[in-house]
CSV table of C-alpha atoms (C1' of nucleotides) in Angstrom, one decimal:
chain,number,residue,atom,x,y,z
Q,1,MET,CA,-2.3,39.1,-38.8
Q,2,GLY,CA,-4.5,36.3,-37.9
Q,3,ALA,CA,-2.7,34.6,-35.2
Q,4,PRO,CA,-1.3,37.0,-32.2
Q,5,LYS,CA,0.6,34.1,-30.9
Q,6,GLN,CA,-1.2,31.8,-28.8
Q,7,LYS,CA,0.6,30.6,-25.8
Q,8,TRP,CA,0.1,26.8,-24.7
Q,9,THR,CA,-1.9,26.3,-21.8
Q,10,PRO,CA,-1.2,23.8,-19.0
Q,11,ASP,CA,-4.1,21.8,-20.4
Q,12,GLU,CA,-3.0,21.7,-23.9
Q,13,GLU,CA,0.6,20.7,-22.6
Q,14,ALA,CA,-0.9,17.8,-20.5
Q,15,ALA,CA,-2.9,16.7,-23.4
Q,16,LEU,CA,0.3,16.6,-25.7
Q,17,LYS,CA,2.0,14.6,-23.2
Q,18,ALA,CA,-0.6,12.3,-22.8
Q,19,GLY,CA,-0.9,11.8,-26.3
Q,20,VAL,CA,2.9,11.1,-26.8
Q,21,HIS,CA,2.7,8.7,-24.1
Q,22,LYS,CA,-0.2,6.8,-25.9
Q,23,TYR,CA,1.0,6.9,-29.6
Q,24,GLY,CA,4.7,8.0,-29.1
Q,25,PRO,CA,6.4,11.1,-30.6
Q,26,GLY,CA,6.0,11.9,-34.3
Q,27,LYS,CA,2.2,10.9,-34.4
Q,28,TRP,CA,0.9,14.3,-34.3
Q,29,ARG,CA,-2.0,13.8,-36.5
Q,30,THR,CA,-2.9,10.7,-34.8
Q,31,ILE,CA,-3.0,12.3,-31.5
Q,32,LEU,CA,-5.1,15.3,-32.8
Q,33,LYS,CA,-7.7,12.8,-34.1
Q,34,ASP,CA,-8.0,10.9,-30.8
Q,35,PRO,CA,-11.4,12.2,-29.5
Q,36,GLU,CA,-9.6,12.1,-25.9
Q,37,PHE,CA,-7.3,15.0,-27.0
Q,38,SER,CA,-9.3,16.6,-30.0
Q,39,LYS,CA,-11.3,18.9,-27.7
Q,40,VAL,CA,-8.5,20.3,-25.6
Q,41,LEU,CA,-6.2,20.7,-28.9
Q,42,SER,CA,-8.8,21.7,-31.1
Q,43,SER,CA,-7.0,25.0,-32.0
Q,44,ARG,CA,-3.7,23.2,-32.7
Q,45,SER,CA,-2.5,21.7,-35.7
Q,46,ASN,CA,-0.4,18.7,-36.2
Q,47,VAL,CA,2.6,20.9,-37.0
Q,48,ASP,CA,1.9,23.1,-33.7
Q,49,LEU,CA,2.1,19.9,-31.8
Q,50,LYS,CA,5.4,18.9,-33.4
Q,51,ASP,CA,6.8,22.2,-32.6
Q,52,LYS,CA,5.6,22.5,-29.0
Q,53,TRP,CA,7.0,18.9,-28.4
Q,54,ARG,CA,10.4,20.1,-29.7
Q,55,ASN,CA,10.4,23.0,-27.3
Q,56,MET,CA,9.2,21.0,-24.4
Q,57,SER,CA,11.7,18.3,-25.1
Q,58,VAL,CA,14.5,21.0,-25.0
Q,59,ILE,CA,13.3,21.9,-21.6
Q,60,ALA,CA,13.3,18.5,-20.1
Q,61,ASN,CA,16.8,17.8,-21.2
Q,62,GLY,CA,18.6,19.4,-18.5
Q,63,TRP,CA,19.2,23.0,-19.4
Q,64,GLY,CA,15.6,24.4,-19.5
Q,65,SER,CA,14.2,24.2,-16.4
Q,66,ARG,CA,17.2,25.3,-14.7
Q,67,GLU,CA,17.5,28.2,-16.7
Q,68,LYS,CA,13.9,29.3,-16.2
Q,69,ALA,CA,14.5,28.9,-12.5
Q,70,ARG,CA,17.6,30.9,-12.7
Q,71,LEU,CA,15.8,33.9,-14.3
Q,72,ALA,CA,13.0,33.7,-11.8
Q,73,LEU,CA,15.8,34.1,-9.0
Q,74,LYS,CA,17.5,36.9,-10.8
Q,75,ARG,CA,14.4,38.8,-11.0
Q,76,MET,CA,13.8,38.4,-7.4
Q,77,ASN,CA,17.3,39.4,-6.2
Q,78,GLN,CA,17.1,42.5,-8.7
Q,79,ALA,CA,13.8,43.6,-6.9
Q,80,ARG,CA,15.3,43.2,-3.6
Q,81,LYS,CA,18.2,45.6,-4.6
Q,82,GLN,CA,20.1,47.1,-1.7
Q,83,ASP,CA,17.5,46.3,1.1
Q,84,GLU,CA,19.4,45.4,4.3
Q,85,SER,CA,18.5,41.6,4.1
Q,86,SER,CA,17.7,40.3,7.5
Q,87,LEU,CA,18.4,36.8,6.1
Q,88,ALA,CA,21.8,37.3,5.0
Q,89,VAL,CA,23.1,34.2,6.7
Q,90,ILE,CA,21.0,32.0,4.5
Q,91,THR,CA,21.5,33.8,1.4
Q,92,GLU,CA,25.1,33.4,1.6
Q,93,ALA,CA,24.5,29.5,2.3
Q,94,LYS,CA,22.3,29.3,-0.5
Q,95,SER,CA,24.6,30.8,-2.8
Q,96,ASP,CA,27.4,28.4,-2.0
Q,97,GLU,CA,25.2,25.4,-2.7
Q,98,LYS,CA,23.9,26.7,-5.9
Q,99,MET,CA,27.3,27.4,-7.2
Q,100,ALA,CA,28.5,24.2,-6.4
Q,101,GLU,CA,25.6,22.5,-7.8
Q,102,ALA,CA,24.2,24.4,-10.7
Q,103,ARG,CA,27.2,26.3,-11.8
Q,104,LEU,CA,25.4,29.5,-12.4
Q,105,ALA,CA,27.2,32.0,-14.3
Q,106,THR,CA,25.3,35.0,-12.9
Q,107,THR,CA,27.4,35.9,-9.9
Q,108,SER,CA,24.8,38.6,-8.8
Q,109,ILE,CA,23.2,36.1,-6.4
Q,110,GLY,CA,25.8,37.1,-3.8
Q,111,SER,CA,25.4,40.6,-2.5
Q,112,PRO,CA,25.3,39.5,1.0
Q,113,GLN,CA,25.6,42.6,2.9
Q,114,ILE,CA,24.8,41.9,6.3
Q,115,GLY,CA,22.3,44.1,8.0
Q,116,GLY,CA,21.0,44.1,11.7
Q,117,SER,CA,19.5,40.5,11.7
Q,118,LYS,CA,17.5,39.1,14.5
Q,119,ARG,CA,17.7,35.8,16.6
Q,120,SER,CA,14.4,34.6,15.6
Q,121,ILE,CA,15.1,34.9,12.1
Q,122,ILE,CA,18.5,33.0,12.4
Q,123,ARG,CA,16.7,30.3,13.9
Q,124,LEU,CA,14.3,30.2,10.9
Q,125,ASP,CA,17.2,30.0,8.7
Q,126,ASN,CA,18.3,26.7,10.2
Q,127,LEU,CA,14.9,25.3,9.7
Q,128,ILE,CA,14.8,26.3,6.0
Q,129,MET,CA,18.3,25.1,5.6
Q,130,GLU,CA,17.4,21.8,6.8
Q,131,ALA,CA,14.4,21.7,4.7
Q,132,ILE,CA,16.4,22.1,1.7
Q,133,SER,CA,19.1,19.8,2.4
Q,134,ASN,CA,16.4,17.0,3.4
Q,135,LEU,CA,14.9,17.7,0.0
Q,136,LYS,CA,17.9,17.2,-1.8
Q,137,GLU,CA,18.8,14.2,0.2
Q,138,SER,CA,15.6,12.3,-0.5
Q,139,GLY,CA,16.0,12.4,-4.3
Q,140,GLY,CA,13.7,15.4,-4.6
Q,141,SER,CA,11.4,14.0,-7.1
Q,142,ASN,CA,8.6,13.5,-5.3
Q,143,LYS,CA,5.8,15.8,-5.3
Q,144,ALA,CA,4.4,15.2,-2.0
Q,145,SER,CA,7.7,15.9,-0.3
Q,146,ILE,CA,7.7,19.2,-2.2
Q,147,ALA,CA,4.3,20.1,-0.9
Q,148,THR,CA,5.3,19.3,2.5
Q,149,TYR,CA,8.3,21.7,2.6
Q,150,ILE,CA,6.4,24.4,1.1
Q,151,GLU,CA,3.7,23.9,3.7
Q,152,VAL,CA,6.5,24.2,6.3
Q,153,LEU,CA,7.5,27.5,4.7
Q,154,ILE,CA,3.8,28.6,4.8
Q,155,PHE,CA,3.7,27.8,8.6
Q,156,LEU,CA,6.9,29.6,9.3
Q,157,LEU,CA,5.6,32.6,7.3
Q,158,SER,CA,2.6,32.7,9.3
Q,159,LEU,CA,4.6,32.6,12.4
Q,160,MET,CA,6.7,35.7,11.1
Q,161,SER,CA,3.7,37.8,10.1
Q,162,LYS,CA,1.9,37.2,13.4
Q,163,ARG,CA,4.8,38.6,15.4
P,1,MET,CA,30.2,44.0,-23.9
P,2,GLY,CA,29.2,42.5,-27.1
P,3,ALA,CA,27.1,45.2,-28.3
P,4,PRO,CA,28.4,48.8,-28.7
P,5,LYS,CA,24.8,50.0,-29.0
P,6,GLN,CA,24.5,51.4,-32.4
P,7,LYS,CA,22.1,54.2,-32.6
P,8,TRP,CA,19.8,54.3,-35.7
P,9,THR,CA,20.5,56.9,-38.2
P,10,PRO,CA,17.9,58.8,-40.2
P,11,ASP,CA,19.0,56.9,-43.4
P,12,GLU,CA,18.3,53.6,-41.7
P,13,GLU,CA,14.9,54.6,-40.2
P,14,ALA,CA,13.8,55.9,-43.6
P,15,ALA,CA,15.0,52.4,-45.2
P,16,LEU,CA,13.0,50.7,-42.6
P,17,LYS,CA,9.8,52.8,-43.3
P,18,ALA,CA,10.1,52.4,-47.0
P,19,GLY,CA,10.8,48.5,-46.5
P,20,VAL,CA,7.6,48.1,-44.3
P,21,HIS,CA,5.6,50.2,-46.8
P,22,LYS,CA,6.6,47.9,-49.6
P,23,TYR,CA,6.1,44.5,-47.9
P,24,GLY,CA,4.2,45.3,-44.7
P,25,PRO,CA,5.2,44.9,-41.1
P,26,GLY,CA,6.5,41.4,-40.1
P,27,LYS,CA,8.6,40.9,-43.2
P,28,TRP,CA,11.8,41.8,-41.7
P,29,ARG,CA,14.0,39.3,-43.3
P,30,THR,CA,12.5,40.2,-46.8
P,31,ILE,CA,13.1,43.8,-46.4
P,32,LEU,CA,16.7,43.1,-45.4
P,33,LYS,CA,17.3,40.8,-48.6
P,34,ASP,CA,15.8,43.7,-50.9
P,35,PRO,CA,18.8,45.3,-52.8
P,36,GLU,CA,17.1,48.5,-52.3
P,37,PHE,CA,17.6,48.5,-48.7
P,38,SER,CA,20.2,45.9,-48.0
P,39,LYS,CA,22.9,48.4,-48.5
P,40,VAL,CA,21.6,50.9,-45.8
P,41,LEU,CA,20.5,48.3,-43.3
P,42,SER,CA,23.6,46.0,-43.9
P,43,SER,CA,24.6,46.3,-40.3
P,44,ARG,CA,21.2,45.5,-38.9
P,45,SER,CA,19.6,42.1,-38.3
P,46,ASN,CA,15.9,41.1,-39.2
P,47,VAL,CA,15.4,41.2,-35.3
P,48,ASP,CA,16.9,44.7,-35.2
P,49,LEU,CA,14.3,45.7,-37.7
P,50,LYS,CA,11.5,44.4,-35.6
P,51,ASP,CA,12.5,46.2,-32.4
P,52,LYS,CA,13.2,49.4,-34.2
P,53,TRP,CA,9.6,49.2,-35.7
P,54,ARG,CA,8.3,48.4,-32.3
P,55,ASN,CA,9.9,51.5,-30.8
P,56,MET,CA,8.8,53.8,-33.6
P,57,SER,CA,5.1,52.3,-33.4
P,58,VAL,CA,5.0,52.9,-29.6
P,59,ILE,CA,5.7,56.5,-30.3
P,60,ALA,CA,3.5,56.9,-33.2
P,61,ASN,CA,0.3,55.4,-31.7
P,62,GLY,CA,0.8,57.2,-28.5
P,63,TRP,CA,1.8,54.9,-25.6
P,64,GLY,CA,1.3,51.6,-27.0
P,65,SER,CA,0.9,48.5,-24.9
P,66,ARG,CA,4.6,47.8,-24.4
P,67,GLU,CA,5.1,51.0,-22.5
P,68,LYS,CA,1.9,50.3,-20.3
P,69,ALA,CA,3.4,46.6,-19.4
P,70,ARG,CA,6.7,48.2,-18.6
P,71,LEU,CA,5.3,50.6,-16.3
P,72,ALA,CA,3.2,48.1,-14.8
P,73,LEU,CA,6.2,46.0,-13.9
P,74,LYS,CA,8.1,49.0,-12.6
P,75,ARG,CA,5.1,50.1,-10.4
P,76,MET,CA,5.5,46.4,-9.0
P,77,ASN,CA,9.2,46.8,-8.1
P,78,GLN,CA,8.6,50.0,-6.6
P,79,ALA,CA,5.7,49.1,-4.4
P,80,ARG,CA,8.0,46.8,-2.8
P,81,LYS,CA,9.4,49.5,-0.8
P,82,GLN,CA,6.2,50.3,1.0
P,83,ASP,CA,6.2,47.1,3.0
P,84,GLU,CA,2.7,45.6,3.6
P,85,SER,CA,1.4,46.0,0.3
P,86,SER,CA,4.7,44.9,-1.3
P,87,LEU,CA,4.0,41.2,-1.4
P,88,ALA,CA,0.4,42.0,-2.4
P,89,VAL,CA,1.3,43.9,-5.7
P,90,ILE,CA,3.9,41.3,-6.6
P,91,THR,CA,1.9,38.4,-6.3
P,92,GLU,CA,-1.2,39.9,-7.7
P,93,ALA,CA,0.7,41.0,-10.8
P,94,LYS,CA,2.1,37.3,-11.2
P,95,SER,CA,-1.5,36.1,-10.4
P,96,ASP,CA,-2.9,38.1,-13.4
P,97,GLU,CA,-0.5,36.7,-15.7
P,98,LYS,CA,0.0,33.1,-14.6
P,99,MET,CA,-2.6,32.1,-12.4
P,100,ALA,CA,-4.9,31.4,-15.2
P,101,GLU,CA,-2.5,28.7,-16.3
P,102,ALA,CA,-1.7,27.5,-12.9
P,103,ARG,CA,-4.6,25.0,-12.1
P,104,LEU,CA,-3.2,23.5,-9.1
P,105,ALA,CA,-5.6,21.3,-7.2
P,106,THR,CA,-5.9,23.4,-4.1
P,107,THR,CA,-5.7,20.2,-1.8
P,108,SER,CA,-3.6,20.3,1.2
P,109,ILE,CA,-1.8,23.3,0.7
P,110,GLY,CA,-4.4,25.7,1.7
P,111,SER,CA,-3.9,25.6,5.5
P,112,PRO,CA,-2.9,29.0,6.3
P,113,GLN,CA,-5.4,30.6,8.5
P,114,ILE,CA,-3.0,30.5,11.4
P,115,GLY,CA,-3.1,33.6,13.5
P,116,GLY,CA,-4.5,36.7,12.3
P,117,SER,CA,-2.0,37.1,9.4
P,118,LYS,CA,-4.7,36.3,6.7
P,119,ARG,CA,-4.2,38.3,3.6
P,120,SER,CA,-0.4,38.2,2.9
P,121,ILE,CA,-0.3,34.5,3.5
P,122,ILE,CA,-3.3,33.9,1.1
P,123,ARG,CA,-1.7,35.9,-1.5
P,124,LEU,CA,1.7,34.1,-1.0
P,125,ASP,CA,-0.3,31.1,-2.0
P,126,ASN,CA,-0.6,32.3,-5.5
P,127,LEU,CA,2.9,32.6,-5.9
P,128,ILE,CA,3.7,29.2,-4.3
P,129,MET,CA,1.1,27.6,-6.7
P,130,GLU,CA,2.9,29.2,-9.4
P,131,ALA,CA,6.2,27.7,-8.3
P,132,ILE,CA,4.5,24.2,-8.0
P,133,SER,CA,3.0,24.7,-11.5
P,134,ASN,CA,6.3,25.4,-12.9
P,135,LEU,CA,7.8,22.6,-11.3
P,136,LYS,CA,5.2,20.3,-12.7
P,137,GLU,CA,5.8,21.6,-16.2
P,138,SER,CA,9.4,21.0,-16.2
P,139,GLY,CA,9.0,17.5,-15.2
P,140,GLY,CA,9.1,18.2,-11.5
P,141,SER,CA,11.9,15.8,-11.0
P,142,ASN,CA,14.8,18.2,-11.0
P,143,LYS,CA,16.5,18.8,-7.6
P,144,ALA,CA,18.0,22.1,-8.7
P,145,SER,CA,14.7,23.5,-9.8
P,146,ILE,CA,13.0,22.4,-6.5
P,147,ALA,CA,15.7,24.1,-4.6
P,148,THR,CA,15.5,27.3,-6.6
P,149,TYR,CA,11.9,27.6,-6.1
P,150,ILE,CA,12.2,27.1,-2.4
P,151,GLU,CA,14.9,29.7,-2.5
P,152,VAL,CA,12.4,32.0,-4.2
P,153,LEU,CA,10.0,31.4,-1.3
P,154,ILE,CA,13.0,32.1,1.1
P,155,PHE,CA,13.3,35.4,-0.7
P,156,LEU,CA,9.7,36.4,-0.1
P,157,LEU,CA,10.0,35.3,3.5
P,158,SER,CA,12.8,37.8,3.9
P,159,LEU,CA,10.7,40.5,2.5
P,160,MET,CA,8.0,39.9,5.1
P,161,SER,CA,10.6,39.7,7.9
P,162,LYS,CA,11.9,43.1,6.9
P,163,ARG,CA,9.1,45.2,8.3
V,1,DC,C1',-2.1,15.1,-51.7
V,2,DT,C1',-1.0,14.2,-46.7
V,3,DG,C1',2.2,14.4,-43.0
V,4,DT,C1',6.5,14.8,-40.7
V,5,DA,C1',11.4,16.6,-39.8
V,6,DG,C1',13.9,20.0,-39.3
V,7,DG,C1',15.8,24.8,-40.1
V,8,DG,C1',14.4,29.5,-40.5
V,9,DT,C1',11.8,33.6,-39.0
V,10,DT,C1',8.8,36.3,-36.0
V,11,DA,C1',6.5,38.4,-31.8
V,12,DG,C1',6.9,39.6,-27.5
V,13,DG,C1',8.6,39.7,-22.9
V,14,DG,C1',12.9,40.9,-20.5
V,15,DT,C1',17.4,43.0,-19.9
V,16,DT,C1',21.1,46.4,-20.5
V,17,DC,C1',23.4,50.4,-21.5
V,18,DG,C1',24.1,55.5,-22.5
D,1,DT,C1',16.0,57.4,-13.9
D,2,DC,C1',14.2,56.6,-18.6
D,3,DG,C1',14.0,54.9,-23.0
D,4,DA,C1',16.5,53.0,-27.3
D,5,DA,C1',18.9,49.4,-28.4
D,6,DC,C1',19.6,44.6,-27.5
D,7,DC,C1',18.8,39.6,-26.0
D,8,DC,C1',16.3,35.3,-25.4
D,9,DT,C1',13.1,31.8,-26.9
D,10,DA,C1',8.3,30.1,-27.6
D,11,DA,C1',5.6,30.0,-31.2
D,12,DC,C1',5.0,30.1,-35.9
D,13,DC,C1',6.6,29.5,-41.1
D,14,DC,C1',8.9,27.2,-45.1
D,15,DT,C1',10.6,23.6,-47.7
D,16,DA,C1',12.3,18.8,-48.7
D,17,DC,C1',10.9,14.6,-48.7
D,18,DA,C1',8.6,10.1,-47.8
DNA sequence: CTGTAGGGTTAGGGTTCG
DNA sequence: TCGAACCCTAACCCTACA
């Protein structure tokens, strides 16, 4: 078997997107011949480009990225199992928001058995929730704001681990 | 639920082996269509054949790659219980798989030398970078996915605060 | 012959159930 | 808990047709 299944790299995906932006979809051979992309996509055929674009389009149209995120969260929750969660409050809240907005079928997100939580943690929760709500209000499509909130989370993390 | 879990009979396994011998592995649909096997395997799909062949192969060539991968995952989940090292294992595993394709300009995010926390935060960065990378892949303009990834971060936070 | 569209199939990671 | 059976879907293949 010659091709053990070659997954697309971010570089290749970027090149494909750029190519479609430049020539439009359906011009696969043209994109491949463009020196700007031919290096990165040298191991891909025009048909490969077409197929990949089809996959990416599915993801872009709503359902894809959400599903991916859902699976990630699901794995995380599963790993947690029956740990007494010190962030019970916040997981409850998040569950509410998610259900309302995303309509997730997997009810497993809940499991908010409240263990012994601590004051500092509760306050942390408020901060985080505020960050999330701000993100949602502001349209949430801006990478800078995403990075900012992630940095906030990192800072909070550092505080907690310092203890 | 949907699949009552139908165990493979010796007849079916024999038919599968014969089919692979006749057409080679990877020709699952072809095997199914062959009148010689279609009767015995009438309740199996081409995907079923593939999965069964994989299971048989794992046993045949003594501990194939699939089993290894599964154990690695398992170890990752168990390590979580041992505090401290838990985040390390998780993020390392993810790092191995996905870091290669992450390629995020390390720009402003790397500011976490706060306090003596060092290690755990650095490793968390990998996870965060992965999250951002995923966000970018999916177009980055989807509020739900942003919120979800932040929730993942929160989950990590909860792990660390457990201690 | 060359290239694209679109349905079909496979490979492999992941999940579930007995 | 463990592994066989099953699911999901990106990646790849096949065919019609322009």
